[in-house]
Short mmCIF file of C-alpha atoms and ligand atoms in Angstrom, two decimals:
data_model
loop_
_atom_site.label_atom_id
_atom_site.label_comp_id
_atom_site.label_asym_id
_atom_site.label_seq_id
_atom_site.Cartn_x
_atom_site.Cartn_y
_atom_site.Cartn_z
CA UNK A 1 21.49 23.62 42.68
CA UNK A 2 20.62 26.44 45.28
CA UNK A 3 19.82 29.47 44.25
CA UNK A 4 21.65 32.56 44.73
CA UNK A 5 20.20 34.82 47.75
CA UNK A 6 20.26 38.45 47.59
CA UNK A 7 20.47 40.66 50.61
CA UNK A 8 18.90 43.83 49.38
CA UNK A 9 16.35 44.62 46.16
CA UNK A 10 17.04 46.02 42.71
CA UNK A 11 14.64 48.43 41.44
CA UNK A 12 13.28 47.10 38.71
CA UNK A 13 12.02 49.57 36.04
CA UNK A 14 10.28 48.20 33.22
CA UNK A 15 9.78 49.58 29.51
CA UNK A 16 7.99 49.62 26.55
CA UNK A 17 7.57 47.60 23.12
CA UNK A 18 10.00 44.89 22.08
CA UNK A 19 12.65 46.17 25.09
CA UNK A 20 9.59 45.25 27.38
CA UNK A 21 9.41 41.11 25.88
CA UNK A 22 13.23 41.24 25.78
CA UNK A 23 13.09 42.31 29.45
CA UNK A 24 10.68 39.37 30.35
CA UNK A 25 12.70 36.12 28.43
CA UNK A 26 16.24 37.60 29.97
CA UNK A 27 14.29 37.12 33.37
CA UNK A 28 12.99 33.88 32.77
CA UNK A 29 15.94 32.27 31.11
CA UNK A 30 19.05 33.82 32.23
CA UNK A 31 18.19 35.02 35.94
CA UNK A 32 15.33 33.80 37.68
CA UNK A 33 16.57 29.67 36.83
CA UNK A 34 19.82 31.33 39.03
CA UNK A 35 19.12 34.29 41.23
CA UNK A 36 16.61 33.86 43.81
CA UNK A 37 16.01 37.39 42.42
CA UNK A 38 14.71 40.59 44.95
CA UNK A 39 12.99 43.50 42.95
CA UNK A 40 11.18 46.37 43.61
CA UNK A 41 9.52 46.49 40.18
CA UNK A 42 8.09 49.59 38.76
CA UNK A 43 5.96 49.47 35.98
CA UNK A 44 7.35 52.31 33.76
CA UNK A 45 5.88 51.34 30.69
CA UNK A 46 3.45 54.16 28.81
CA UNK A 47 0.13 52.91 29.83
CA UNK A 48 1.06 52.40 33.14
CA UNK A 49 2.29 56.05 33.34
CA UNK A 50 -0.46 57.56 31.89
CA UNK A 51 -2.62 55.90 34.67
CA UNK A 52 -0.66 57.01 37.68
CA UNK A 53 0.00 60.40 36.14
CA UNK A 54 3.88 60.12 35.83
CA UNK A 55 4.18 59.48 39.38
CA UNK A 56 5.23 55.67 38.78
CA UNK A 57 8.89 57.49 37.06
CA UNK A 58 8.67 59.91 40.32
CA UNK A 59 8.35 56.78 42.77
CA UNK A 60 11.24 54.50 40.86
CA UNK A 61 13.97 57.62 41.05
CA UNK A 62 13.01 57.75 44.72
CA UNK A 63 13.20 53.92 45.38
CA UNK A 64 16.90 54.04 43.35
CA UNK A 65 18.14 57.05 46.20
CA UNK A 66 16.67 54.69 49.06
CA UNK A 67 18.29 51.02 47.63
CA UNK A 68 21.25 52.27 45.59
CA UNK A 69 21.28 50.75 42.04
CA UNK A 70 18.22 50.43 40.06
CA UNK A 71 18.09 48.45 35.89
CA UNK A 72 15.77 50.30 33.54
CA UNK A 73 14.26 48.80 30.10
CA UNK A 74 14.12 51.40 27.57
CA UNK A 75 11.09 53.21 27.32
CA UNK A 76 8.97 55.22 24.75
CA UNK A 77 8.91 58.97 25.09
CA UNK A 78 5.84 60.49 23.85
CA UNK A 79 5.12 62.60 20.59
CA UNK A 80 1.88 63.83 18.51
CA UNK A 81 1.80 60.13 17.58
CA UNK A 82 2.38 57.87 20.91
CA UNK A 83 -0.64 60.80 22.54
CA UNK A 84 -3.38 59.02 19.49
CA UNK A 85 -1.43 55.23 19.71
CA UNK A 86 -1.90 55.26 23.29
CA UNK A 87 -4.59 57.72 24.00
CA UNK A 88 -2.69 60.23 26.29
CA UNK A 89 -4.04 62.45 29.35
CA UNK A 90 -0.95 64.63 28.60
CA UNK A 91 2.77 64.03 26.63
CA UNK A 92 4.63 62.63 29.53
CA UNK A 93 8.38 63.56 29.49
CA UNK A 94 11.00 61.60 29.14
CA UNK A 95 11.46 59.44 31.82
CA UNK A 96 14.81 59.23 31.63
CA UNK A 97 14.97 63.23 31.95
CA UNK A 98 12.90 62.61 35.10
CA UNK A 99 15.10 60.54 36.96
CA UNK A 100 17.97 61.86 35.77
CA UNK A 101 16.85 65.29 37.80
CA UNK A 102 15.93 63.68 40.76
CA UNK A 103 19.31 61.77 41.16
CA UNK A 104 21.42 64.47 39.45
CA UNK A 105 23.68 62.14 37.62
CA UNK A 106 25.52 61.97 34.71
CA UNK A 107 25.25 59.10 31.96
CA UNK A 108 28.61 56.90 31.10
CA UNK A 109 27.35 55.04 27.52
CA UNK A 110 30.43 52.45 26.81
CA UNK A 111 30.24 49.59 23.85
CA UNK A 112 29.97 45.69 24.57
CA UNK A 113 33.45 44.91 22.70
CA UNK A 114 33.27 41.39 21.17
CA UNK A 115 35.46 39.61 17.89
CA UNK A 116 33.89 39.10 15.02
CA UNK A 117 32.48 42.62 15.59
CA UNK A 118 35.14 45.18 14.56
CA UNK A 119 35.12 48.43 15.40
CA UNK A 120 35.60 51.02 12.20
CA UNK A 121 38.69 52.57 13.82
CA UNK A 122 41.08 49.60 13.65
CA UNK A 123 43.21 50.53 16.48
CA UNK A 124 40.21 50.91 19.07
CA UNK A 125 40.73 47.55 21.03
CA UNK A 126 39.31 48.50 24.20
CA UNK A 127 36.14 50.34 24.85
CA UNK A 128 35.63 54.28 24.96
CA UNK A 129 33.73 55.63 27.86
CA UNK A 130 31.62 58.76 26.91
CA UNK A 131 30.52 60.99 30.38
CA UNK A 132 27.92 63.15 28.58
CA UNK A 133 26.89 66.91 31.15
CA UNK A 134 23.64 66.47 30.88
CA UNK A 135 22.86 70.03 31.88
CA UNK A 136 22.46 73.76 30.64
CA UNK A 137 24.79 74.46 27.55
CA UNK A 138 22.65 74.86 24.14
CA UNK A 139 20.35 72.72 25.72
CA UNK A 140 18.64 75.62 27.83
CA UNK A 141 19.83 78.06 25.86
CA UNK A 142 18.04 81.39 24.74
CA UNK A 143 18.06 83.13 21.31
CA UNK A 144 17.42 86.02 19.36
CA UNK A 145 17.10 86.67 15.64
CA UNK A 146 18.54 90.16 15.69
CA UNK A 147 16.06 91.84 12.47
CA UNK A 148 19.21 94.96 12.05
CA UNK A 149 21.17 97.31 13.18
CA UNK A 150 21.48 97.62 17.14
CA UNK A 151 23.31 96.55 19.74
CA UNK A 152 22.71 93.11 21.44
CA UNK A 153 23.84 92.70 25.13
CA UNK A 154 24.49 90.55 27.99
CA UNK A 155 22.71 91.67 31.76
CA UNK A 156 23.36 90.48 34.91
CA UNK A 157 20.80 91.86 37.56
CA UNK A 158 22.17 91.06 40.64
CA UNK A 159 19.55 90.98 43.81
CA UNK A 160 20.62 94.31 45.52
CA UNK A 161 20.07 95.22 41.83
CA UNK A 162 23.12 96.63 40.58
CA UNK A 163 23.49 95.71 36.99
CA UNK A 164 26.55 94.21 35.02
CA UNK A 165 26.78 94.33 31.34
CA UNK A 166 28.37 92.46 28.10
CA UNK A 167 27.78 93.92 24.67
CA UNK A 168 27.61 90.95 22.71
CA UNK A 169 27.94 92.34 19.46
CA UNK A 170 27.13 95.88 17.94
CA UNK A 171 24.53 94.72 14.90
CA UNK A 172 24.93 96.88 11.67
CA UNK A 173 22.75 94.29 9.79
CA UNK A 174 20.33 91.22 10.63
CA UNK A 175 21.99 88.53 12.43
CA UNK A 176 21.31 85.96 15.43
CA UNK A 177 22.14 85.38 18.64
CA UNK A 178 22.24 83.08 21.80
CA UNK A 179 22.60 83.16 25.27
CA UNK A 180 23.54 80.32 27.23
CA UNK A 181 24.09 79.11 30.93
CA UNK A 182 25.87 76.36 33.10
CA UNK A 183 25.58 76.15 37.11
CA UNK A 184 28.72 75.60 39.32
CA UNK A 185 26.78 73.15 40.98
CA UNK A 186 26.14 71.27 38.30
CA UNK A 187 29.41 71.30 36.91
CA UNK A 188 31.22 69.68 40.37
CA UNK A 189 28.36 66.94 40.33
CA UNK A 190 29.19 66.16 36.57
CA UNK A 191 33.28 66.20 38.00
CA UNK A 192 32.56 63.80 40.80
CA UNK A 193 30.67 61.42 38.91
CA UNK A 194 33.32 61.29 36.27
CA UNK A 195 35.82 60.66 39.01
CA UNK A 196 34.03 58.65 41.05
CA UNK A 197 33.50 56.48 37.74
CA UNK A 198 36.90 55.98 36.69
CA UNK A 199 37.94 54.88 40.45
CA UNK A 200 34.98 52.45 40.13
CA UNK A 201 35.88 51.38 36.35
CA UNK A 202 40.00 51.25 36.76
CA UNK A 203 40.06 53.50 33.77
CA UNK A 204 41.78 57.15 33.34
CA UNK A 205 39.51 59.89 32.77
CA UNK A 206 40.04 62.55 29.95
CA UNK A 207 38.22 65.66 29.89
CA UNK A 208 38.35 68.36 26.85
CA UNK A 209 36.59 72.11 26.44
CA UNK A 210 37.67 74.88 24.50
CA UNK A 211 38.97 76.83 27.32
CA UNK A 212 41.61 78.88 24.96
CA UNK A 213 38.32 80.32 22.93
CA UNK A 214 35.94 80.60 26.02
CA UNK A 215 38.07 82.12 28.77
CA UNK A 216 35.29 82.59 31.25
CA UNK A 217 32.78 79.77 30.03
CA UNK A 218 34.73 76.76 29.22
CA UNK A 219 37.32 77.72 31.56
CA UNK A 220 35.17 77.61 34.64
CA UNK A 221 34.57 74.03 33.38
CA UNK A 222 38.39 73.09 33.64
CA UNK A 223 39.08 75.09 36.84
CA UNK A 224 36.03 73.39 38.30
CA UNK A 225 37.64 69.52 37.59
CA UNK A 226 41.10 70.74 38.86
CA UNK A 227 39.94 71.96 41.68
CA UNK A 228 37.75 69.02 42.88
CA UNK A 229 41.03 66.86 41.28
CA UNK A 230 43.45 68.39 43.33
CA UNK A 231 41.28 68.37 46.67
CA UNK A 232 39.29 65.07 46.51
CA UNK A 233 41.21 62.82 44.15
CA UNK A 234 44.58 62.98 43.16
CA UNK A 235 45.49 60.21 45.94
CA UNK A 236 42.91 58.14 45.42
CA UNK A 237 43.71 58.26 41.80
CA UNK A 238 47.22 57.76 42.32
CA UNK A 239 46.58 54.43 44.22
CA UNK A 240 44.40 53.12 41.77
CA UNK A 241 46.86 53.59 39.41
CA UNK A 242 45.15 56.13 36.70
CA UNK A 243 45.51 59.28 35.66
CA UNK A 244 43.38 62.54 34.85
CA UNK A 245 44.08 64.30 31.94
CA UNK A 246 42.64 67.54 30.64
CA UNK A 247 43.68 69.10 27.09
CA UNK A 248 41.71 70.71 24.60
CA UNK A 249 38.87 69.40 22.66
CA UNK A 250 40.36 68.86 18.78
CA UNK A 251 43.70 67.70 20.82
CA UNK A 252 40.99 65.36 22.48
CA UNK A 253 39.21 64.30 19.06
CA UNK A 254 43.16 63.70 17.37
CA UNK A 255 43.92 61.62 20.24
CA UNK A 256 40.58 59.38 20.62
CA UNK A 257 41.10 58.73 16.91
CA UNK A 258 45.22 57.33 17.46
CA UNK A 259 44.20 55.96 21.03
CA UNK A 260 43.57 52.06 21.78
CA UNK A 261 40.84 53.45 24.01
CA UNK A 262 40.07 52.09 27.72
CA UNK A 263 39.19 55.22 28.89
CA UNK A 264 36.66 57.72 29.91
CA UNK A 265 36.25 60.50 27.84
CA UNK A 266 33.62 63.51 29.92
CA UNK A 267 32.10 65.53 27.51
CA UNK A 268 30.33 68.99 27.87
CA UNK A 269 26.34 68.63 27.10
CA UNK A 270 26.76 69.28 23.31
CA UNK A 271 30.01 67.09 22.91
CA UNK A 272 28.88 64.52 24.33
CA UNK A 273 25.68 64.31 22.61
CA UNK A 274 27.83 64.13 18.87
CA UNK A 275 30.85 62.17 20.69
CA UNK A 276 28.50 59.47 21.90
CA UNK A 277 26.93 58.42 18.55
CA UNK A 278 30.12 59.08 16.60
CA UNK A 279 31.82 56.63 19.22
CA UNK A 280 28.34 54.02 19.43
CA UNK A 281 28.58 53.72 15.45
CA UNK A 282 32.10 53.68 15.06
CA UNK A 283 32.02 50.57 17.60
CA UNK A 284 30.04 49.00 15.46
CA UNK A 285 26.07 48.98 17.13
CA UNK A 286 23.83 51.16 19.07
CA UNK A 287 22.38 47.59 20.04
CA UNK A 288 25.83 47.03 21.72
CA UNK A 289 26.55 50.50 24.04
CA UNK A 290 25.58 50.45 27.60
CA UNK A 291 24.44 52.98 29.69
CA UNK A 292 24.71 53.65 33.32
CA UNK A 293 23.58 56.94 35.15
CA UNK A 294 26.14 57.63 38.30
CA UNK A 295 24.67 60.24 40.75
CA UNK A 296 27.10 62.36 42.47
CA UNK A 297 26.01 60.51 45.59
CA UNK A 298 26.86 57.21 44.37
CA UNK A 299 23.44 55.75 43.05
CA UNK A 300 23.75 53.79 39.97
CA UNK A 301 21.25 53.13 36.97
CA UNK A 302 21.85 50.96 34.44
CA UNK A 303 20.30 50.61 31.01
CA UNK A 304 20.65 49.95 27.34
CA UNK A 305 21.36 53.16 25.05
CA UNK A 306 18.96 52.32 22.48
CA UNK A 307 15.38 52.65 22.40
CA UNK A 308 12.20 50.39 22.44
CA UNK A 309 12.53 48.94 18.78
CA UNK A 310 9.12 49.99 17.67
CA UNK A 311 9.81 48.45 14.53
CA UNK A 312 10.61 44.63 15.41
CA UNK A 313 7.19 45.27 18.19
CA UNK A 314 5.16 46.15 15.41
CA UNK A 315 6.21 43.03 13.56
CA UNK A 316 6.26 40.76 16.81
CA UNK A 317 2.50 42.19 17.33
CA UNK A 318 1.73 41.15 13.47
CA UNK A 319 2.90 37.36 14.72
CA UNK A 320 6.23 37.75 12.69
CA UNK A 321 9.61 36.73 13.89
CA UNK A 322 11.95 39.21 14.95
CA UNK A 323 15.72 39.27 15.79
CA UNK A 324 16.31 42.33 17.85
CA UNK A 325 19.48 41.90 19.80
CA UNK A 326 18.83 41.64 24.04
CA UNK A 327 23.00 42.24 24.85
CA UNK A 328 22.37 45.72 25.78
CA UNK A 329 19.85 44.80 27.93
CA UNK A 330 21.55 41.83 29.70
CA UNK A 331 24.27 43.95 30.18
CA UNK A 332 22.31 46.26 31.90
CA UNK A 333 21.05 43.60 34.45
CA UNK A 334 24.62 42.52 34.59
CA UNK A 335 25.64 46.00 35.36
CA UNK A 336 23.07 46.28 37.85
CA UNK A 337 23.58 43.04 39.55
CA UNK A 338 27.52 43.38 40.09
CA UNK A 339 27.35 46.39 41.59
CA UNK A 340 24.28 45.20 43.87
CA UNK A 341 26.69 42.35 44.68
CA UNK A 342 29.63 44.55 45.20
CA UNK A 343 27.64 47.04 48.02
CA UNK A 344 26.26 44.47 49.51
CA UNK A 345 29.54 42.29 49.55
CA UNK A 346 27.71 39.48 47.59
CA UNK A 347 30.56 37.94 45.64
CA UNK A 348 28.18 34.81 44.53
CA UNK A 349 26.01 38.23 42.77
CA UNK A 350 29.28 39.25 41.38
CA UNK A 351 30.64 36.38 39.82
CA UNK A 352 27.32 35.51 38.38
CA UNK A 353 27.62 38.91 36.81
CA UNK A 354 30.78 38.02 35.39
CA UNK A 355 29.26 34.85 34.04
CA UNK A 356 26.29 36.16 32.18
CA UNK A 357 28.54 38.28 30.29
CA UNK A 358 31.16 35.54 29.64
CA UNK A 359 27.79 34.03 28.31
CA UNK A 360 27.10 36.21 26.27
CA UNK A 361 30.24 37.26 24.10
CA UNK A 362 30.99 33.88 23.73
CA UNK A 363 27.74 33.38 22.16
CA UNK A 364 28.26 36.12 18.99
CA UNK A 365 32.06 35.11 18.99
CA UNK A 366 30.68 30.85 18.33
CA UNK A 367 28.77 32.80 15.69
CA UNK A 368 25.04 32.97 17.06
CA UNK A 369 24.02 36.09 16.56
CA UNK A 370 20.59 38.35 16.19
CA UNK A 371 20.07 39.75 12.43
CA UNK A 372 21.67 43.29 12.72
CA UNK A 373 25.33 41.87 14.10
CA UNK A 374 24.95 39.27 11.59
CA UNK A 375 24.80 42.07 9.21
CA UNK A 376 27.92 43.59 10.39
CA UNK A 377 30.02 40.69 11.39
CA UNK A 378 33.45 40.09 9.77
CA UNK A 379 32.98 36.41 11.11
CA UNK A 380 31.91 34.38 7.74
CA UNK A 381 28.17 32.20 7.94
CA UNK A 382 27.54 33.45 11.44
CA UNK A 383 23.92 31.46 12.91
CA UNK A 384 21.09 34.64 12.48
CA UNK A 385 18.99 33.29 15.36
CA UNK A 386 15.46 34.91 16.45
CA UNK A 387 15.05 37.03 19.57
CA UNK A 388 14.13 33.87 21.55
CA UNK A 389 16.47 31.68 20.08
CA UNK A 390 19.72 33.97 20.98
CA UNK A 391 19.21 34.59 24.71
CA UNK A 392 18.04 30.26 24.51
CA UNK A 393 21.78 30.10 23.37
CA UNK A 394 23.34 32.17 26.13
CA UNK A 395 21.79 30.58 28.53
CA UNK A 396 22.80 27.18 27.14
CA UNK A 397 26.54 28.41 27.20
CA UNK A 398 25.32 29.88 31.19
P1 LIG B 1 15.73 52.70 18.77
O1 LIG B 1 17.01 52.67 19.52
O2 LIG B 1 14.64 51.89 19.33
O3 LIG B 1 16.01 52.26 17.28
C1 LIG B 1 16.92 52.95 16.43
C2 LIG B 1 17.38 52.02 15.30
O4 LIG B 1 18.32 51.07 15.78
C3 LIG B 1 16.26 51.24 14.65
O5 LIG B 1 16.53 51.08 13.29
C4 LIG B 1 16.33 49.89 15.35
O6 LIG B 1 15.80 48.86 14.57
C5 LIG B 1 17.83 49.74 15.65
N1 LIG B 1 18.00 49.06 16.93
C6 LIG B 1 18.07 49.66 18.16
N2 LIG B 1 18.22 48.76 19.12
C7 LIG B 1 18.24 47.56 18.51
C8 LIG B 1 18.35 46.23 19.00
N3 LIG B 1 18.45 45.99 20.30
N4 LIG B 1 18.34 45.20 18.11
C9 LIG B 1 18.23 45.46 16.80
N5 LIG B 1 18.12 46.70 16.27
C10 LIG B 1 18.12 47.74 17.12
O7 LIG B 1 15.31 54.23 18.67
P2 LIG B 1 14.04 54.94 17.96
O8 LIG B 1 13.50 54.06 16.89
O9 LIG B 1 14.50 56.28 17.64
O10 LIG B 1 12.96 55.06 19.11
C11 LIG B 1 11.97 54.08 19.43
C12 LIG B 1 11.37 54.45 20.78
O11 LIG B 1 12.36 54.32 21.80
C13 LIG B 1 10.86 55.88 20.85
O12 LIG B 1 9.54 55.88 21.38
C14 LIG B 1 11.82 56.59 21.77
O13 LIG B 1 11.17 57.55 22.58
C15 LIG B 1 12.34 55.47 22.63
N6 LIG B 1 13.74 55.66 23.14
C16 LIG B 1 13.96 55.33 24.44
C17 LIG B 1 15.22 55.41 24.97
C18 LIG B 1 15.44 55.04 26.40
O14 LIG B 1 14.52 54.63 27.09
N7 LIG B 1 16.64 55.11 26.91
C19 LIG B 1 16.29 55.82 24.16
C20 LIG B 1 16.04 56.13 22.83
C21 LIG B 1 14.75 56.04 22.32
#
């Protein structure tokens, strides 16, 4: 059997801990025996960051704006502990944080729906998109404790220097408070991507604020989406045969809760932050949510949601078996390699895509499955295979 050529590289951005060994057996077993496979590989695991001073994340964000669509393994950010474990120059920041300022994108997080694993909320049969702003808000917020009585207020210095005040609140006792900022900018990037997403996807897009409380705030947010709606979408949206919807967010929250789901759901910073886990463990496993970054300039990243399972490395390192579950992963490569396939008008790319995931469910739905689906499977004696032993199974079924 020939292999399948590819026209242009993936950037390849490796991880950290039991993500990184995942990353290696999905390559060896379920793409390389396939794909003649073209990466630009970046090595973004810790030590290798610490060596190059961070500018190995710098250099993989850059190589994603000149190819297009890059796959990233998860990968450890540092604390007090990781700077002693791996004997730090400095506590790198996240490197997802990093790349998600160069490429200015916002991250879609959407569960791997499979039977046997049942989401909590039984009339969710297809899966819920979160779009999470990933800017400003509480995030970069400012605040105060106010020790009594005075008068707290917002100023705008403008550059001519003319001044425009808010009073905030007039303080006859101790209290707190918070200031807080968003960009316009920002805010039409985060609409784009969320539109440009659900043309992509085939899926409606809802978006929810509290524009009734915050006239000025939240409002802007709405305004900002119709506006962009109205000009750059509303055809496009109409041929593709999905809608936008705005309402408010509790409408939003009573209506994701009665909904079948199949949708995108954009979320301001904070909303999406609580929306996203609610929605990951209400599907049933962080170990089943992908996550793509989508810049506003049509770059794509895709990764897992969850993190380096430090716990299963620790016992891998010890010589123990572990079961950590790779789907996240190999739908990130999956992810990556369809859309590769789809810019470069590779349907071979494609339909292997489709394949590997095909693979894959039917896998956990013939009842082979790593320890923590096992655990949460309504299937009865499911197969609890090892790490090695599930993605050997997929790629028995490829
Ligand atoms: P984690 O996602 O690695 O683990 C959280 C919990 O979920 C653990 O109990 C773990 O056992 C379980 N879990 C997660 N993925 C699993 C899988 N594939 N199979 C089986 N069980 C799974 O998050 P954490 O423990 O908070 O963080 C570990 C490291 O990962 C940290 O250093 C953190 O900085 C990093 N992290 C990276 C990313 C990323 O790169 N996108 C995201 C989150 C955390």
């Amino acid at each position: 059997m020939s292999k399948i050529q590819m026209t242009t590289p993936l950037v390849e951005m490796d991880g950290d801990e039991m993500t990184r060994i995942l990353w290696k057996m999905i390559k060896d077993d379920l793409l390389l025996p396939y794909i003649d496979l073209k990466t630009e590989y970046y090595d973004l695991g810790l030590e290798h960051r610490n060596e190059t001073d961070d500018q190995v994340t710098i250099d993989a964000a850059m190589a994603t704006k000149k190819y297009g669509v890059a796959v990233k393994c998860a990968t450890i950010t540092p604390n007090a502990a990781r700077m002693t474990e791996y004997d730090l120059k400095e506590m790198w920041k996240s490197p997802n944080g990093t790349i998600r300022a160069i490429l200015d994108g916002t991250v879609f997080r959407a569960p791997i729906v499979v039977k046997g694993i049942e989401p909590c909320v039984k009339n969710w049969k297809k899966p819920i998109t979160i779009a999470r702003h990933a800017y400003g808000d509480v995030y970069k917020n400012t605040e105060m404790k106010v020790p009594g009585p005075g008068k707290v207020e917002l100023v705008y210095t403008a550059e001519d220097g003319t001044q425009t005040k808010e009073l905030v609140f007039d303080f006859k006792g101790p209290g707190v408070a918070q200031g807080m900022h968003n960009l316009d900018n920002s805010i039409e990037s985060f609409a784009r991507s969320c539109f440009n997403y659900a043309l992509d996807t085939k899926q409606d897009l809802w978006f929810a604020t509290k524009d009734t409380i915050s006239k000025k705030y939240d409002h802007t947010f709405k305004d900002i989406f119709q506006e962009i709606f109205d000009a750059d979408y509303k055809e496009k949206f109409e041929e593709a045969g999905i809608t936008y919807f705005y309402t408010l967010i509790d409408d939003a929250v009573a209506r994701v809760m009665k909904s079948e789901g199949g949708y995108i759901w954009a979320c301001k910073n904070y909303d999406g932050d609580v929306m996203s886990d609610m929605v990951s463990s209400a599907f049933g496993s962080l170990a089943m949510m992908t996550s793509v970054l989508v810049s506003p300039d049509g770059y794509y990243e895709y990764e897992a949601a969850h993190g380096t399972v430090q716990r299963h490395y620790y016992k891998h390192l010890k010589g123990e078996e572990t079961s950590t579950n790779s789907v996240a992963t190999i739908f990130a490569w999956s992810g990556a390699l369809r859309k590769r396939g789809e810019l470069d008008g590779n349907k071979e790319l494609m339909d292997f895509a489709d394949r590997l995931e095909e693979a894959t469910i039917r896998t956990i739905e013939e009842g082979k499955m790593t320890k923590d689906l096992a655990l949460i499977t309504t299937m009865e004696n499911p197969t609890v295979l090892n790490s090695e032993g599930f993605i050997k199974a997929i790629a028995e079924n490829l």
